[in-house]
Structure formats: structure tokens, C-alpha cells
PDB file of C-alpha atoms in Angstrom:
ATOM      1  CA  UNK A 917       0.000   0.000   0.000  1.00  0.00           C
ATOM      2  CA  UNK A 918       0.926   3.644  -0.281  1.00  0.00           C
ATOM      3  CA  UNK A 919       2.252   5.957   2.424  1.00  0.00           C
ATOM      4  CA  UNK A 920      -0.267   6.451   5.221  1.00  0.00           C
ATOM      5  CA  UNK A 921      -2.400   3.464   4.211  1.00  0.00           C
ATOM      6  CA  UNK A 922      -2.011   1.682   7.578  1.00  0.00           C
ATOM      7  CA  UNK A 923       0.845  -0.769   6.979  1.00  0.00           C
ATOM      8  CA  UNK A 924       2.984   0.247   9.963  1.00  0.00           C
ATOM      9  CA  UNK A 925      -0.045   1.031  12.120  1.00  0.00           C
ATOM     10  CA  UNK A 926      -1.202  -2.594  12.194  1.00  0.00           C
ATOM     11  CA  UNK A 927       2.151  -3.728  13.628  1.00  0.00           C
ATOM     12  CA  UNK A 928       2.009  -0.957  16.242  1.00  0.00           C
ATOM     13  CA  UNK A 929      -1.462  -2.146  17.182  1.00  0.00           C
ATOM     14  CA  UNK A 930      -0.130  -5.696  17.521  1.00  0.00           C
ATOM     15  CA  UNK A 931       2.561  -4.485  19.948  1.00  0.00           C
ATOM     16  CA  UNK A 932       0.007  -2.281  21.764  1.00  0.00           C
ATOM     17  CA  UNK A 933       1.911   0.879  21.001  1.00  0.00           C
ATOM     18  CA  UNK A 934      -1.581   1.993  19.999  1.00  0.00           C
ATOM     19  CA  UNK A 935      -4.685   0.544  21.629  1.00  0.00           C
ATOM     20  CA  UNK A 936      -7.458  -0.811  19.424  1.00  0.00           C
ATOM     21  CA  UNK A 937     -10.868   0.792  19.886  1.00  0.00           C
ATOM     22  CA  UNK A 938     -12.951  -2.016  18.422  1.00  0.00           C
ATOM     23  CA  UNK A 939     -12.723  -5.668  17.483  1.00  0.00           C
ATOM     24  CA  UNK A 940      -9.901  -7.985  18.537  1.00  0.00           C
ATOM     25  CA  UNK A 941      -6.332  -8.632  17.453  1.00  0.00           C
ATOM     26  CA  UNK A 942      -4.828 -12.055  18.139  1.00  0.00           C
ATOM     27  CA  UNK A 943      -1.361 -13.592  18.061  1.00  0.00           C
ATOM     28  CA  UNK A 944      -1.237 -17.392  17.902  1.00  0.00           C
ATOM     29  CA  UNK A 945      -4.995 -17.372  18.471  1.00  0.00           C
ATOM     30  CA  UNK A 946      -4.674 -15.431  21.719  1.00  0.00           C
ATOM     31  CA  UNK A 947      -6.047 -11.921  22.228  1.00  0.00           C
ATOM     32  CA  UNK A 948      -3.158  -9.464  22.633  1.00  0.00           C
ATOM     33  CA  UNK A 949      -4.867  -8.027  25.734  1.00  0.00           C
ATOM     34  CA  UNK A 950      -4.395 -11.389  27.460  1.00  0.00           C
ATOM     35  CA  UNK A 951      -0.598 -10.911  27.351  1.00  0.00           C
ATOM     36  CA  UNK A 952       1.300  -8.693  29.768  1.00  0.00           C
ATOM     37  CA  UNK A 953       2.855  -5.759  27.885  1.00  0.00           C
ATOM     38  CA  UNK A 954       6.345  -7.120  28.605  1.00  0.00           C
ATOM     39  CA  UNK A 955       5.565 -10.603  27.287  1.00  0.00           C
ATOM     40  CA  UNK A 956       3.721  -9.237  24.259  1.00  0.00           C
ATOM     41  CA  UNK A 957       6.520  -6.925  23.182  1.00  0.00           C
ATOM     42  CA  UNK A 958       9.118  -9.621  23.833  1.00  0.00           C
ATOM     43  CA  UNK A 959       7.446 -11.568  21.007  1.00  0.00           C
ATOM     44  CA  UNK A 960       8.635  -8.967  18.479  1.00  0.00           C
ATOM     45  CA  UNK A 961      11.925  -7.898  16.970  1.00  0.00           C
ATOM     46  CA  UNK A 962      11.833  -4.846  14.701  1.00  0.00           C
ATOM     47  CA  UNK A 963      14.159  -3.688  11.944  1.00  0.00           C
ATOM     48  CA  UNK A 964      13.231  -0.062  11.161  1.00  0.00           C
ATOM     49  CA  UNK A 965      13.999   1.893   8.006  1.00  0.00           C
ATOM     50  CA  UNK A 966      16.605   4.043   9.772  1.00  0.00           C
ATOM     51  CA  UNK A 967      18.096   2.010  12.653  1.00  0.00           C
ATOM     52  CA  UNK A 968      20.045   3.988  15.234  1.00  0.00           C
ATOM     53  CA  UNK A 969      23.707   3.165  15.754  1.00  0.00           C
ATOM     54  CA  UNK A 970      25.569   3.976  18.956  1.00  0.00           C
ATOM     55  CA  UNK A 971      29.166   5.189  19.245  1.00  0.00           C
ATOM     56  CA  UNK A 972      30.647   1.852  20.208  1.00  0.00           C
ATOM     57  CA  UNK A 973      31.983  -1.244  18.466  1.00  0.00           C
ATOM     58  CA  UNK A 974      29.930  -3.160  15.917  1.00  0.00           C
ATOM     59  CA  UNK A 975      29.922  -6.122  18.304  1.00  0.00           C
ATOM     60  CA  UNK A 976      28.508  -3.938  21.116  1.00  0.00           C
ATOM     61  CA  UNK A 977      25.955  -2.357  18.756  1.00  0.00           C
ATOM     62  CA  UNK A 978      24.534  -5.828  18.112  1.00  0.00           C
ATOM     63  CA  UNK A 979      24.774  -7.084  21.696  1.00  0.00           C
ATOM     64  CA  UNK A 980      22.989  -4.014  23.102  1.00  0.00           C
ATOM     65  CA  UNK A 981      19.627  -5.682  22.390  1.00  0.00           C
ATOM     66  CA  UNK A 982      20.513  -8.632  24.631  1.00  0.00           C
ATOM     67  CA  UNK A 983      23.377  -7.824  27.046  1.00  0.00           C
ATOM     68  CA  UNK A 984      23.285 -11.380  28.438  1.00  0.00           C
ATOM     69  CA  UNK A 985      24.057 -12.939  25.043  1.00  0.00           C
ATOM     70  CA  UNK A 986      27.232 -14.978  24.690  1.00  0.00           C
ATOM     71  CA  UNK A 987      29.884 -14.213  22.088  1.00  0.00           C
ATOM     72  CA  UNK A 988      28.771 -17.325  20.200  1.00  0.00           C
ATOM     73  CA  UNK A 989      25.174 -16.061  20.084  1.00  0.00           C
ATOM     74  CA  UNK A 990      26.256 -12.606  18.902  1.00  0.00           C
ATOM     75  CA  UNK A 991      28.410 -14.130  16.158  1.00  0.00           C
ATOM     76  CA  UNK A 992      25.551 -16.378  15.055  1.00  0.00           C
ATOM     77  CA  UNK A 993      23.174 -13.396  14.831  1.00  0.00           C
ATOM     78  CA  UNK A 994      25.737 -11.468  12.775  1.00  0.00           C
ATOM     79  CA  UNK A 995      26.191 -14.455  10.480  1.00  0.00           C
ATOM     80  CA  UNK A 996      22.436 -14.702   9.830  1.00  0.00           C
ATOM     81  CA  UNK A 997      22.367 -10.978   9.000  1.00  0.00           C
ATOM     82  CA  UNK A 998      25.435 -11.206   6.705  1.00  0.00           C
ATOM     83  CA  UNK A 999      27.317  -8.667   8.819  1.00  0.00           C
ATOM     84  CA  UNK A1000      30.545 -10.631   8.348  1.00  0.00           C
ATOM     85  CA  UNK A1001      30.515  -9.830   4.622  1.00  0.00           C
ATOM     86  CA  UNK A1002      31.637  -6.265   5.342  1.00  0.00           C
ATOM     87  CA  UNK A1003      33.058  -6.497   8.873  1.00  0.00           C
ATOM     88  CA  UNK A1004      35.977  -8.651   7.759  1.00  0.00           C
ATOM     89  CA  UNK A1005      37.199  -5.775   5.584  1.00  0.00           C
ATOM     90  CA  UNK A1006      37.260  -3.276   8.468  1.00  0.00           C
ATOM     91  CA  UNK A1007      40.567  -2.535  10.254  1.00  0.00           C
ATOM     92  CA  UNK A1008      39.482  -3.942  13.634  1.00  0.00           C
ATOM     93  CA  UNK A1009      36.773  -6.341  12.475  1.00  0.00           C
ATOM     94  CA  UNK A1010      33.936  -6.767  15.017  1.00  0.00           C
ATOM     95  CA  UNK A1011      35.705  -4.349  17.362  1.00  0.00           C
ATOM     96  CA  UNK A1012      35.688  -1.442  14.906  1.00  0.00           C
ATOM     97  CA  UNK A1013      34.203   1.621  16.611  1.00  0.00           C
ATOM     98  CA  UNK A1014      31.523   3.336  14.567  1.00  0.00           C
ATOM     99  CA  UNK A1015      30.442   6.935  14.926  1.00  0.00           C
ATOM    100  CA  UNK A1016      27.193   7.932  16.617  1.00  0.00           C
ATOM    101  CA  UNK A1017      24.303   7.488  14.211  1.00  0.00           C
ATOM    102  CA  UNK A1018      26.364   5.024  12.158  1.00  0.00           C
ATOM    103  CA  UNK A1019      28.857   7.509  10.739  1.00  0.00           C
ATOM    104  CA  UNK A1020      31.119   5.642   8.347  1.00  0.00           C
ATOM    105  CA  UNK A1021      28.626   2.888   7.518  1.00  0.00           C
ATOM    106  CA  UNK A1022      26.369   2.594   4.473  1.00  0.00           C
ATOM    107  CA  UNK A1023      22.603   2.225   4.779  1.00  0.00           C
ATOM    108  CA  UNK A1024      22.849  -1.482   3.940  1.00  0.00           C
ATOM    109  CA  UNK A1025      25.528  -2.074   6.573  1.00  0.00           C
ATOM    110  CA  UNK A1026      23.437  -0.375   9.261  1.00  0.00           C
ATOM    111  CA  UNK A1027      20.423  -2.452   8.251  1.00  0.00           C
ATOM    112  CA  UNK A1028      22.388  -5.683   8.607  1.00  0.00           C
ATOM    113  CA  UNK A1029      23.551  -4.673  12.080  1.00  0.00           C
ATOM    114  CA  UNK A1030      19.917  -3.909  12.947  1.00  0.00           C
ATOM    115  CA  UNK A1031      18.843  -7.346  11.699  1.00  0.00           C
ATOM    116  CA  UNK A1032      21.514  -9.024  13.847  1.00  0.00           C
ATOM    117  CA  UNK A1033      20.352  -6.925  16.798  1.00  0.00           C
ATOM    118  CA  UNK A1034      16.741  -8.045  16.295  1.00  0.00           C
ATOM    119  CA  UNK A1035      17.674 -11.707  15.788  1.00  0.00           C
ATOM    120  CA  UNK A1036      19.729 -11.713  19.000  1.00  0.00           C
ATOM    121  CA  UNK A1037      16.600 -11.207  21.112  1.00  0.00           C
ATOM    122  CA  UNK A1038      15.223 -14.468  19.628  1.00  0.00           C
ATOM    123  CA  UNK A1039      11.743 -13.070  18.950  1.00  0.00           C
ATOM    124  CA  UNK A1040       8.861 -15.164  17.638  1.00  0.00           C
ATOM    125  CA  UNK A1041       7.929 -12.442  15.129  1.00  0.00           C
ATOM    126  CA  UNK A1042      10.304 -10.224  13.146  1.00  0.00           C
ATOM    127  CA  UNK A1043       9.068  -6.988  11.599  1.00  0.00           C
ATOM    128  CA  UNK A1044      10.945  -5.387   8.711  1.00  0.00           C
ATOM    129  CA  UNK A1045       9.478  -1.883   8.455  1.00  0.00           C
ATOM    130  CA  UNK A1046      10.434  -0.520   5.011  1.00  0.00           C
ATOM    131  CA  UNK A1047      13.868  -1.994   5.704  1.00  0.00           C
ATOM    132  CA  UNK A1048      15.052  -1.919   2.082  1.00  0.00           C
ATOM    133  CA  UNK A1049      13.356   1.233   0.794  1.00  0.00           C
ATOM    134  CA  UNK A1050      16.506   3.390   0.834  1.00  0.00           C
ATOM    135  CA  UNK A1051      19.034   0.737  -0.236  1.00  0.00           C
ATOM    136  CA  UNK A1052      20.867   0.053  -3.468  1.00  0.00           C
ATOM    137  CA  UNK A1053      20.089  -3.157  -5.366  1.00  0.00           C
ATOM    138  CA  UNK A1054      23.053  -5.144  -3.970  1.00  0.00           C
ATOM    139  CA  UNK A1055      22.240  -4.242  -0.353  1.00  0.00           C
ATOM    140  CA  UNK A1056      18.576  -5.005  -0.964  1.00  0.00           C
ATOM    141  CA  UNK A1057      19.441  -8.491  -2.234  1.00  0.00           C
ATOM    142  CA  UNK A1058      21.553  -9.198   0.867  1.00  0.00           C
ATOM    143  CA  UNK A1059      18.791  -8.011   3.207  1.00  0.00           C
ATOM    144  CA  UNK A1060      16.254 -10.070   1.256  1.00  0.00           C
ATOM    145  CA  UNK A1061      18.505 -13.117   1.603  1.00  0.00           C
ATOM    146  CA  UNK A1062      18.541 -12.599   5.378  1.00  0.00           C
ATOM    147  CA  UNK A1063      14.748 -12.259   5.423  1.00  0.00           C
ATOM    148  CA  UNK A1064      14.284 -15.490   3.488  1.00  0.00           C
ATOM    149  CA  UNK A1065      16.592 -17.381   5.858  1.00  0.00           C
ATOM    150  CA  UNK A1066      14.671 -16.045   8.854  1.00  0.00           C
ATOM    151  CA  UNK A1067      11.354 -17.057   7.290  1.00  0.00           C
ATOM    152  CA  UNK A1068      12.355 -20.697   7.760  1.00  0.00           C
ATOM    153  CA  UNK A1069      12.258 -20.385  11.544  1.00  0.00           C
ATOM    154  CA  UNK A1070      10.262 -17.229  12.363  1.00  0.00           C
ATOM    155  CA  UNK A1071       7.089 -15.413  11.484  1.00  0.00           C
ATOM    156  CA  UNK A1072       8.345 -12.483   9.398  1.00  0.00           C
ATOM    157  CA  UNK A1073       6.217  -9.408   8.692  1.00  0.00           C
ATOM    158  CA  UNK A1074       7.574  -7.266   5.860  1.00  0.00           C
ATOM    159  CA  UNK A1075       6.221  -3.755   5.370  1.00  0.00           C
ATOM    160  CA  UNK A1076       7.260  -2.778   1.870  1.00  0.00           C
ATOM    161  CA  UNK A1077       7.008  -0.318  -0.959  1.00  0.00           C
ATOM    162  CA  UNK A1078       9.398  -2.311  -3.138  1.00  0.00           C
ATOM    163  CA  UNK A1079       7.419  -5.326  -4.297  1.00  0.00           C
ATOM    164  CA  UNK A1080      10.581  -7.318  -5.066  1.00  0.00           C
ATOM    165  CA  UNK A1081      11.026  -7.637  -1.298  1.00  0.00           C
ATOM    166  CA  UNK A1082       7.846  -9.699  -0.879  1.00  0.00           C
ATOM    167  CA  UNK A1083       8.080 -12.042  -3.887  1.00  0.00           C
ATOM    168  CA  UNK A1084       8.357 -15.123  -1.655  1.00  0.00           C
ATOM    169  CA  UNK A1085       5.911 -14.073   1.062  1.00  0.00           C
ATOM    170  CA  UNK A1086       3.275 -16.678   1.982  1.00  0.00           C
ATOM    171  CA  UNK A1087       0.557 -14.055   2.335  1.00  0.00           C
ATOM    172  CA  UNK A1088       0.350 -10.465   1.124  1.00  0.00           C
ATOM    173  CA  UNK A1089      -2.088  -7.873   2.438  1.00  0.00           C
ATOM    174  CA  UNK A1090      -2.739  -4.755   0.371  1.00  0.00           C
ATOM    175  CA  UNK A1091      -3.756  -1.646   2.333  1.00  0.00           C
ATOM    176  CA  UNK A1092      -5.601   1.462   1.228  1.00  0.00           C
ATOM    177  CA  UNK A1093      -6.881   4.231   3.518  1.00  0.00           C
ATOM    178  CA  UNK A1094      -6.638   2.066   6.615  1.00  0.00           C
ATOM    179  CA  UNK A1095      -8.363  -0.978   5.140  1.00  0.00           C
ATOM    180  CA  UNK A1096      -7.153  -4.315   3.767  1.00  0.00           C
ATOM    181  CA  UNK A1097      -8.474  -4.348   0.202  1.00  0.00           C
ATOM    182  CA  UNK A1098      -6.642  -7.388  -1.250  1.00  0.00           C
ATOM    183  CA  UNK A1099      -5.093 -10.571   0.077  1.00  0.00           C
ATOM    184  CA  UNK A1100      -3.198 -13.447  -1.537  1.00  0.00           C
ATOM    185  CA  UNK A1101       0.157 -14.665  -2.788  1.00  0.00           C
ATOM    186  CA  UNK A1102       2.383 -12.600  -5.089  1.00  0.00           C
ATOM    187  CA  UNK A1103       1.362 -14.718  -8.091  1.00  0.00           C
ATOM    188  CA  UNK A1104      -2.364 -14.537  -7.282  1.00  0.00           C
ATOM    189  CA  UNK A1105      -2.344 -10.774  -6.825  1.00  0.00           C
ATOM    190  CA  UNK A1106      -0.143 -10.122  -9.861  1.00  0.00           C
ATOM    191  CA  UNK A1107      -2.696 -11.874 -12.078  1.00  0.00           C
ATOM    192  CA  UNK A1108      -5.749 -10.124 -10.615  1.00  0.00           C
ATOM    193  CA  UNK A1109      -6.913  -6.609 -11.461  1.00  0.00           C
ATOM    194  CA  UNK A1110      -6.571  -4.343  -8.463  1.00  0.00           C
ATOM    195  CA  UNK A1111      -4.205  -2.080  -6.555  1.00  0.00           C
ATOM    196  CA  UNK A1112      -1.424  -4.680  -6.288  1.00  0.00           C
ATOM    197  CA  UNK A1113      -1.289  -5.170 -10.045  1.00  0.00           C
ATOM    198  CA  UNK A1114      -1.325  -1.379 -10.512  1.00  0.00           C
ATOM    199  CA  UNK A1115       1.563  -0.977  -8.047  1.00  0.00           C
ATOM    200  CA  UNK A1116       3.440  -3.837  -9.726  1.00  0.00           C
ATOM    201  CA  UNK A1117       3.096  -2.251 -13.160  1.00  0.00           C
ATOM    202  CA  UNK A1118       4.189   1.102 -11.744  1.00  0.00           C
ATOM    203  CA  UNK A1119       7.269  -0.495 -10.083  1.00  0.00           C
ATOM    204  CA  UNK A1120       8.211  -2.247 -13.318  1.00  0.00           C
ATOM    205  CA  UNK A1121       7.795   0.987 -15.263  1.00  0.00           C
TER     206      UNK A1121
END
């Protein structure tokens, strides 16, 4: 869906950052209001469009989401997120200090650190909120590869403008003005007249 159509809002409702004013919202068949706020939010790991980086080492920037994590767990999270593909070229590897806000890193590198950070909390549900919208094609492919690997073991919610990001999604919801107006697989929606097909043709153009 377009900007302001409700894509991010539904995930914020799920985490009770906003409260619903009608109906019910369930996770694993259980009403979200039956969870404590702590337990509910612990279910989620989020990779935002512009993840914040702290002035500390790359290793510490990942581990900050779970200070009790072992070195082995941190390394595994970084491997899943393909952080090693650029870290090995840095002068001090994992211990390279990055500037506040991620100074010295590309958008794709910051996104991969954010993915590792989210994975390290071992959430049941991972949310990628427009995570590839500002990336070049190579970085987008690497992030997409990470998403697809995570889909094997997690529920992954991808909020996207770029339709290439959701090619392999099991279920796609199309939003317009706060409502879900289409639902299906990529193939089903691409063959059916409607907003998805219009967006797909626009993206291809």
C-alpha cells in the first residue's frame, strides 16, 4: 500500500503501542490483551527503516539488544544478518568503533547490524518496516537473503514499498486508507486486477 495506508499502524497495534478501539487482534490465536505488555513486546523484533547506531563497536551495537548474550550467540546473529561480509574488511573487524548514528557505515551495513540486533533477542515475530526502501540493489538483495533465511524459523512481517522484497511471502495484504483491500500470494495478486497489479506495473515501469 501507499504511504499512510495503515501498513505500519497494524504492527504498532499488535505491539500495543496503539490501543485498538474495536474488534480484537490475536497472536497465535490469543487476544493481545491477554498478554502482559512485557511478554507481548518480547514476542517482536523490529528492523526499522533508519536504525540507530551507537558510538561503540559493531559487536557492542549488536549485543545491546541482549546484554546477556554470549559471544557465540552474537556471532551467530551477525552471520544470519550477513554482517561478516563487510566487517571482515574493516581494520578492527567486530571491534571497529563506529560513529554515533552510524557515521562511516552505508545504509545497507546499518540495516544488517539492525537485523543481527533483532535476531539476538530471539523473537517469535520479526518486523521489517520498510527496511530496504533506501538501499541500493546489492544491499537489498543481501537483506532479502537474510529475510528469506529467517522465514524458515520465524514469522516475518515485511512492510514494503518495493514489491521485489515480498516475492516469496506466503501471504500479502494490500492496504488502502486504513483498510485491507486485497489478500493473496504474489502470483495470485499479480494476475488479478486491483491495486497490487497497478503498483506492480508502476514499479516495473
